[in-house]
mmCIF file of N, CA and C in Angstrom:
data_model
loop_
_atom_site.group_PDB
_atom_site.id
_atom_site.type_symbol
_atom_site.label_atom_id
_atom_site.label_comp_id
_atom_site.label_asym_id
_atom_site.label_seq_id
_atom_site.Cartn_x
_atom_site.Cartn_y
_atom_site.Cartn_z
ATOM 1 N N MET A 1 11.689 -21.015 -11.308
ATOM 2 C CA MET A 1 12.352 -21.901 -12.258
ATOM 3 C C MET A 1 13.814 -22.001 -11.844
ATOM 4 N N SER A 2 14.331 -23.203 -11.852
ATOM 5 C CA SER A 2 15.711 -23.404 -11.431
ATOM 6 C C SER A 2 16.682 -23.081 -12.575
ATOM 7 N N CYS A 3 17.938 -22.897 -12.198
ATOM 8 C CA CYS A 3 18.956 -22.471 -13.165
ATOM 9 C C CYS A 3 19.142 -23.449 -14.317
ATOM 10 N N HIS A 4 19.095 -24.761 -14.032
ATOM 11 C CA HIS A 4 19.326 -25.712 -15.125
ATOM 12 C C HIS A 4 18.203 -25.652 -16.153
ATOM 13 N N ARG A 5 16.991 -25.336 -15.723
ATOM 14 C CA ARG A 5 15.877 -25.210 -16.674
ATOM 15 C C ARG A 5 16.034 -23.941 -17.519
ATOM 16 N N ILE A 6 16.522 -22.880 -16.909
ATOM 17 C CA ILE A 6 16.776 -21.645 -17.658
ATOM 18 C C ILE A 6 17.862 -21.899 -18.695
ATOM 19 N N ASP A 7 18.928 -22.580 -18.279
ATOM 20 C CA ASP A 7 20.015 -22.907 -19.211
ATOM 21 C C ASP A 7 19.506 -23.776 -20.357
ATOM 22 N N GLU A 8 18.675 -24.767 -20.025
ATOM 23 C CA GLU A 8 18.141 -25.650 -21.053
ATOM 24 C C GLU A 8 17.256 -24.866 -22.024
ATOM 25 N N LEU A 9 16.423 -23.991 -21.489
ATOM 26 C CA LEU A 9 15.535 -23.197 -22.331
ATOM 27 C C LEU A 9 16.326 -22.270 -23.250
ATOM 28 N N ILE A 10 17.347 -21.628 -22.730
ATOM 29 C CA ILE A 10 18.179 -20.738 -23.552
ATOM 30 C C ILE A 10 18.906 -21.535 -24.626
ATOM 31 N N GLU A 11 19.404 -22.705 -24.269
ATOM 32 C CA GLU A 11 20.091 -23.560 -25.245
ATOM 33 C C GLU A 11 19.148 -23.973 -26.369
ATOM 34 N N LEU A 12 17.897 -24.288 -26.026
ATOM 35 C CA LEU A 12 16.927 -24.682 -27.044
ATOM 36 C C LEU A 12 16.436 -23.493 -27.872
ATOM 37 N N LEU A 13 16.356 -22.327 -27.241
ATOM 38 C CA LEU A 13 15.898 -21.126 -27.945
ATOM 39 C C LEU A 13 16.925 -20.587 -28.930
ATOM 40 N N ASP A 14 18.196 -20.764 -28.643
ATOM 41 C CA ASP A 14 19.257 -20.162 -29.455
ATOM 42 C C ASP A 14 19.148 -20.472 -30.945
ATOM 43 N N PRO A 15 19.057 -21.745 -31.368
ATOM 44 C CA PRO A 15 19.000 -21.985 -32.818
ATOM 45 C C PRO A 15 17.725 -21.440 -33.467
ATOM 46 N N VAL A 16 16.621 -21.464 -32.714
ATOM 47 C CA VAL A 16 15.369 -20.934 -33.263
ATOM 48 C C VAL A 16 15.473 -19.427 -33.432
ATOM 49 N N TRP A 17 16.080 -18.773 -32.458
ATOM 50 C CA TRP A 17 16.224 -17.325 -32.518
ATOM 51 C C TRP A 17 17.207 -16.920 -33.626
ATOM 52 N N GLN A 18 18.213 -17.739 -33.869
ATOM 53 C CA GLN A 18 19.156 -17.440 -34.956
ATOM 54 C C GLN A 18 18.436 -17.418 -36.304
ATOM 55 N N LYS A 19 17.414 -18.264 -36.449
ATOM 56 C CA LYS A 19 16.647 -18.310 -37.695
ATOM 57 C C LYS A 19 15.663 -17.150 -37.795
ATOM 58 N N ASN A 20 15.278 -16.586 -36.663
ATOM 59 C CA ASN A 20 14.274 -15.515 -36.620
ATOM 60 C C ASN A 20 14.825 -14.288 -35.900
ATOM 61 N N GLN A 21 15.939 -13.791 -36.353
ATOM 62 C CA GLN A 21 16.616 -12.697 -35.666
ATOM 63 C C GLN A 21 15.834 -11.387 -35.694
ATOM 64 N N GLN A 22 14.866 -11.280 -36.576
ATOM 65 C CA GLN A 22 14.083 -10.048 -36.659
ATOM 66 C C GLN A 22 13.071 -9.934 -35.520
ATOM 67 N N LEU A 23 12.808 -11.034 -34.801
ATOM 68 C CA LEU A 23 11.838 -11.029 -33.717
ATOM 69 C C LEU A 23 12.484 -10.648 -32.388
ATOM 70 N N ASN A 24 11.729 -9.945 -31.547
ATOM 71 C CA ASN A 24 12.214 -9.729 -30.188
ATOM 72 C C ASN A 24 11.763 -10.923 -29.333
ATOM 73 N N LEU A 25 12.170 -10.963 -28.093
ATOM 74 C CA LEU A 25 11.904 -12.121 -27.239
ATOM 75 C C LEU A 25 10.420 -12.403 -27.073
ATOM 76 N N VAL A 26 9.627 -11.382 -26.835
ATOM 77 C CA VAL A 26 8.190 -11.571 -26.637
ATOM 78 C C VAL A 26 7.536 -12.087 -27.916
ATOM 79 N N GLN A 27 7.929 -11.551 -29.053
ATOM 80 C CA GLN A 27 7.388 -12.034 -30.325
ATOM 81 C C GLN A 27 7.755 -13.492 -30.559
ATOM 82 N N MET A 28 8.996 -13.851 -30.210
ATOM 83 C CA MET A 28 9.438 -15.235 -30.374
ATOM 84 C C MET A 28 8.629 -16.172 -29.479
ATOM 85 N N LEU A 29 8.448 -15.780 -28.219
ATOM 86 C CA LEU A 29 7.674 -16.602 -27.288
ATOM 87 C C LEU A 29 6.228 -16.738 -27.754
ATOM 88 N N ALA A 30 5.647 -15.666 -28.267
ATOM 89 C CA ALA A 30 4.278 -15.724 -28.781
ATOM 90 C C ALA A 30 4.184 -16.670 -29.976
ATOM 91 N N GLN A 31 5.169 -16.615 -30.847
ATOM 92 C CA GLN A 31 5.194 -17.504 -32.016
ATOM 93 C C GLN A 31 5.315 -18.963 -31.580
ATOM 94 N N LEU A 32 6.208 -19.244 -30.642
ATOM 95 C CA LEU A 32 6.385 -20.612 -30.150
ATOM 96 C C LEU A 32 5.130 -21.112 -29.452
ATOM 97 N N ALA A 33 4.480 -20.232 -28.678
ATOM 98 C CA ALA A 33 3.243 -20.610 -28.000
ATOM 99 C C ALA A 33 2.164 -20.967 -29.013
ATOM 100 N N GLN A 34 2.068 -20.181 -30.057
ATOM 101 C CA GLN A 34 1.077 -20.446 -31.105
ATOM 102 C C GLN A 34 1.374 -21.773 -31.797
ATOM 103 N N GLU A 35 2.636 -22.028 -32.130
ATOM 104 C CA GLU A 35 3.035 -23.291 -32.764
ATOM 105 C C GLU A 35 2.700 -24.485 -31.874
ATOM 106 N N ALA A 36 2.870 -24.301 -30.563
ATOM 107 C CA ALA A 36 2.626 -25.391 -29.619
ATOM 108 C C ALA A 36 1.140 -25.603 -29.351
ATOM 109 N N GLY A 37 0.302 -24.685 -29.840
ATOM 110 C CA GLY A 37 -1.135 -24.801 -29.620
ATOM 111 C C GLY A 37 -1.589 -24.194 -28.309
ATOM 112 N N PHE A 38 -0.745 -23.412 -27.679
ATOM 113 C CA PHE A 38 -1.096 -22.750 -26.422
ATOM 114 C C PHE A 38 -2.005 -21.581 -26.735
ATOM 115 N N GLU A 39 -3.175 -21.543 -26.078
ATOM 116 C CA GLU A 39 -4.155 -20.507 -26.397
ATOM 117 C C GLU A 39 -4.364 -19.498 -25.277
ATOM 118 N N GLY A 40 -3.746 -19.688 -24.140
ATOM 119 C CA GLY A 40 -3.919 -18.773 -23.021
ATOM 120 C C GLY A 40 -3.086 -17.521 -23.184
ATOM 121 N N PRO A 41 -3.169 -16.637 -22.196
ATOM 122 C CA PRO A 41 -2.333 -15.432 -22.243
ATOM 123 C C PRO A 41 -0.857 -15.798 -22.102
ATOM 124 N N LEU A 42 -0.020 -15.032 -22.707
ATOM 125 C CA LEU A 42 1.418 -15.288 -22.705
ATOM 126 C C LEU A 42 1.985 -15.356 -21.291
ATOM 127 N N SER A 43 1.368 -14.629 -20.369
ATOM 128 C CA SER A 43 1.840 -14.635 -18.978
ATOM 129 C C SER A 43 1.648 -15.993 -18.306
ATOM 130 N N GLU A 44 0.805 -16.858 -18.878
ATOM 131 C CA GLU A 44 0.565 -18.188 -18.314
ATOM 132 C C GLU A 44 1.333 -19.290 -19.040
ATOM 133 N N LEU A 45 2.118 -18.920 -20.037
ATOM 134 C CA LEU A 45 2.929 -19.886 -20.772
ATOM 135 C C LEU A 45 4.032 -20.409 -19.853
ATOM 136 N N THR A 46 4.115 -21.721 -19.692
ATOM 137 C CA THR A 46 5.104 -22.298 -18.778
ATOM 138 C C THR A 46 6.376 -22.678 -19.522
ATOM 139 N N ASP A 47 7.439 -22.802 -18.764
ATOM 140 C CA ASP A 47 8.700 -23.241 -19.338
ATOM 141 C C ASP A 47 8.583 -24.676 -19.836
ATOM 142 N N ASP A 48 7.735 -25.481 -19.201
ATOM 143 C CA ASP A 48 7.539 -26.866 -19.641
ATOM 144 C C ASP A 48 7.002 -26.920 -21.063
ATOM 145 N N VAL A 49 6.029 -26.072 -21.367
ATOM 146 C CA VAL A 49 5.463 -26.032 -22.717
ATOM 147 C C VAL A 49 6.543 -25.654 -23.720
ATOM 148 N N LEU A 50 7.322 -24.633 -23.396
ATOM 149 C CA LEU A 50 8.375 -24.181 -24.309
ATOM 150 C C LEU A 50 9.445 -25.248 -24.512
ATOM 151 N N ILE A 51 9.909 -25.839 -23.424
ATOM 152 C CA ILE A 51 10.970 -26.855 -23.522
ATOM 153 C C ILE A 51 10.487 -28.050 -24.332
ATOM 154 N N TYR A 52 9.297 -28.546 -24.011
ATOM 155 C CA TYR A 52 8.756 -29.705 -24.740
ATOM 156 C C TYR A 52 8.589 -29.374 -26.223
ATOM 157 N N HIS A 53 8.003 -28.202 -26.506
ATOM 158 C CA HIS A 53 7.783 -27.828 -27.902
ATOM 159 C C HIS A 53 9.097 -27.686 -28.663
ATOM 160 N N LEU A 54 10.078 -27.042 -28.042
ATOM 161 C CA LEU A 54 11.357 -26.852 -28.718
ATOM 162 C C LEU A 54 12.085 -28.173 -28.941
ATOM 163 N N LYS A 55 11.955 -29.106 -28.001
ATOM 164 C CA LYS A 55 12.587 -30.418 -28.189
ATOM 165 C C LYS A 55 11.898 -31.195 -29.309
ATOM 166 N N MET A 56 10.579 -31.120 -29.360
ATOM 167 C CA MET A 56 9.832 -31.892 -30.344
ATOM 168 C C MET A 56 9.753 -31.208 -31.704
ATOM 169 N N LYS A 57 10.028 -29.926 -31.757
ATOM 170 C CA LYS A 57 9.917 -29.154 -32.996
ATOM 171 C C LYS A 57 10.789 -29.728 -34.106
ATOM 172 N N GLU A 58 11.973 -30.156 -33.770
ATOM 173 C CA GLU A 58 12.916 -30.643 -34.771
ATOM 174 C C GLU A 58 12.759 -32.125 -35.098
ATOM 175 N N THR A 59 11.971 -32.847 -34.301
ATOM 176 C CA THR A 59 11.744 -34.253 -34.600
ATOM 177 C C THR A 59 10.554 -34.371 -35.532
ATOM 178 N N GLY A 60 10.561 -35.361 -36.353
ATOM 179 C CA GLY A 60 9.472 -35.557 -37.298
ATOM 180 C C GLY A 60 8.227 -36.108 -36.622
ATOM 181 N N ALA A 61 7.124 -36.059 -37.332
ATOM 182 C CA ALA A 61 5.872 -36.604 -36.803
ATOM 183 C C ALA A 61 6.029 -38.108 -36.591
ATOM 184 N N GLY A 62 5.512 -38.588 -35.496
ATOM 185 C CA GLY A 62 5.598 -40.011 -35.196
ATOM 186 C C GLY A 62 6.882 -40.419 -34.503
ATOM 187 N N LYS A 63 7.803 -39.486 -34.300
ATOM 188 C CA LYS A 63 9.055 -39.795 -33.609
ATOM 189 C C LYS A 63 8.818 -39.857 -32.110
ATOM 190 N N MET A 64 9.657 -40.591 -31.422
ATOM 191 C CA MET A 64 9.539 -40.748 -29.984
ATOM 192 C C MET A 64 10.089 -39.524 -29.256
ATOM 193 N N ILE A 65 9.495 -39.210 -28.113
ATOM 194 C CA ILE A 65 9.940 -38.100 -27.289
ATOM 195 C C ILE A 65 11.385 -38.368 -26.871
ATOM 196 N N PRO A 66 12.291 -37.400 -27.016
ATOM 197 C CA PRO A 66 13.707 -37.630 -26.723
ATOM 198 C C PRO A 66 13.980 -38.214 -25.335
ATOM 199 N N GLY A 67 13.293 -37.772 -24.315
ATOM 200 C CA GLY A 67 13.521 -38.290 -22.963
ATOM 201 C C GLY A 67 13.114 -39.737 -22.807
ATOM 202 N N ILE A 68 12.158 -40.175 -23.596
ATOM 203 C CA ILE A 68 11.704 -41.559 -23.543
ATOM 204 C C ILE A 68 12.568 -42.436 -24.440
ATOM 205 N N ALA A 69 13.002 -41.890 -25.558
ATOM 206 C CA ALA A 69 13.780 -42.657 -26.532
ATOM 207 C C ALA A 69 15.056 -43.232 -25.928
ATOM 208 N N LYS A 70 15.679 -42.511 -25.001
ATOM 209 C CA LYS A 70 16.934 -43.000 -24.431
ATOM 210 C C LYS A 70 16.727 -44.257 -23.578
ATOM 211 N N ASP A 71 15.508 -44.470 -23.073
ATOM 212 C CA ASP A 71 15.228 -45.623 -22.233
ATOM 213 C C ASP A 71 14.516 -46.753 -22.979
ATOM 214 N N TYR A 72 14.227 -46.551 -24.249
ATOM 215 C CA TYR A 72 13.469 -47.529 -25.024
ATOM 216 C C TYR A 72 14.337 -48.731 -25.385
ATOM 217 N N VAL A 73 13.775 -49.915 -25.226
ATOM 218 C CA VAL A 73 14.460 -51.152 -25.588
ATOM 219 C C VAL A 73 13.594 -51.875 -26.618
ATOM 220 N N GLU A 74 14.157 -52.148 -27.772
ATOM 221 C CA GLU A 74 13.451 -52.837 -28.844
ATOM 222 C C GLU A 74 13.156 -54.285 -28.441
ATOM 223 N N ASP A 75 11.966 -54.740 -28.711
ATOM 224 C CA ASP A 75 11.547 -56.131 -28.449
ATOM 225 C C ASP A 75 11.823 -56.563 -27.017
ATOM 226 N N TYR A 76 11.452 -55.751 -26.064
ATOM 227 C CA TYR A 76 11.669 -56.057 -24.645
ATOM 228 C C TYR A 76 10.736 -57.177 -24.216
ATOM 229 N N ASP A 77 11.239 -58.136 -23.467
ATOM 230 C CA ASP A 77 10.452 -59.277 -22.991
ATOM 231 C C ASP A 77 9.782 -58.905 -21.663
ATOM 232 N N TRP A 78 8.584 -58.350 -21.755
ATOM 233 C CA TRP A 78 7.869 -57.886 -20.564
ATOM 234 C C TRP A 78 7.486 -59.038 -19.650
ATOM 235 N N LYS A 79 7.096 -60.160 -20.225
ATOM 236 C CA LYS A 79 6.688 -61.318 -19.418
ATOM 237 C C LYS A 79 7.848 -61.778 -18.540
ATOM 238 N N ALA A 80 9.027 -61.916 -19.115
ATOM 239 C CA ALA A 80 10.198 -62.341 -18.348
ATOM 240 C C ALA A 80 10.541 -61.312 -17.270
ATOM 241 N N ALA A 81 10.401 -60.028 -17.585
ATOM 242 C CA ALA A 81 10.709 -58.982 -16.618
ATOM 243 C C ALA A 81 9.749 -59.022 -15.434
ATOM 244 N N ILE A 82 8.485 -59.244 -15.704
ATOM 245 C CA ILE A 82 7.485 -59.323 -14.623
ATOM 246 C C ILE A 82 7.745 -60.549 -13.754
ATOM 247 N N LEU A 83 8.034 -61.689 -14.389
ATOM 248 C CA LEU A 83 8.333 -62.895 -13.619
ATOM 249 C C LEU A 83 9.581 -62.709 -12.768
ATOM 250 N N LYS A 84 10.604 -62.078 -13.323
ATOM 251 C CA LYS A 84 11.845 -61.832 -12.590
ATOM 252 C C LYS A 84 11.586 -60.895 -11.411
ATOM 253 N N ALA A 85 10.746 -59.884 -11.606
ATOM 254 C CA ALA A 85 10.416 -58.954 -10.521
ATOM 255 C C ALA A 85 9.686 -59.656 -9.387
ATOM 256 N N ARG A 86 8.968 -60.720 -9.714
ATOM 257 C CA ARG A 86 8.246 -61.501 -8.696
ATOM 258 C C ARG A 86 9.106 -62.606 -8.095
ATOM 259 N N GLY A 87 10.374 -62.653 -8.495
ATOM 260 C CA GLY A 87 11.291 -63.632 -7.936
ATOM 261 C C GLY A 87 11.306 -64.968 -8.642
ATOM 262 N N ILE A 88 10.716 -65.024 -9.827
ATOM 263 C CA ILE A 88 10.676 -66.273 -10.603
ATOM 264 C C ILE A 88 11.634 -66.140 -11.766
ATOM 265 N N ASP A 89 12.555 -67.093 -11.895
ATOM 266 C CA ASP A 89 13.502 -67.056 -13.008
ATOM 267 C C ASP A 89 12.831 -67.691 -14.211
ATOM 268 N N PRO A 90 12.551 -66.915 -15.255
ATOM 269 C CA PRO A 90 11.838 -67.447 -16.424
ATOM 270 C C PRO A 90 12.670 -68.418 -17.255
ATOM 271 N N ASN A 91 13.966 -68.484 -17.015
ATOM 272 C CA ASN A 91 14.837 -69.365 -17.793
ATOM 273 C C ASN A 91 15.007 -70.743 -17.161
ATOM 274 N N GLU A 92 14.346 -70.994 -16.053
ATOM 275 C CA GLU A 92 14.487 -72.303 -15.405
ATOM 276 C C GLU A 92 13.504 -73.295 -15.937
#
């Protein structure tokens, strides 16, 4: 795992751990794995599962994934974009 992923994971874990200070690290990871629906052994829990779960934990049901939300454009004209990609100006 690269350093930026470790930093991101620690940053995401901090507020959750502040709420559950009575837990040690392994207990916290087990709790997060259970919340995320991970059923394998803790040794197989990936950082991807933890990062995704921690990012989505605070968003409500039906909310867009944070990484996708930043690129989302409301009422995007897909037809015009496809025509433009093919070299056809849809406004002519």
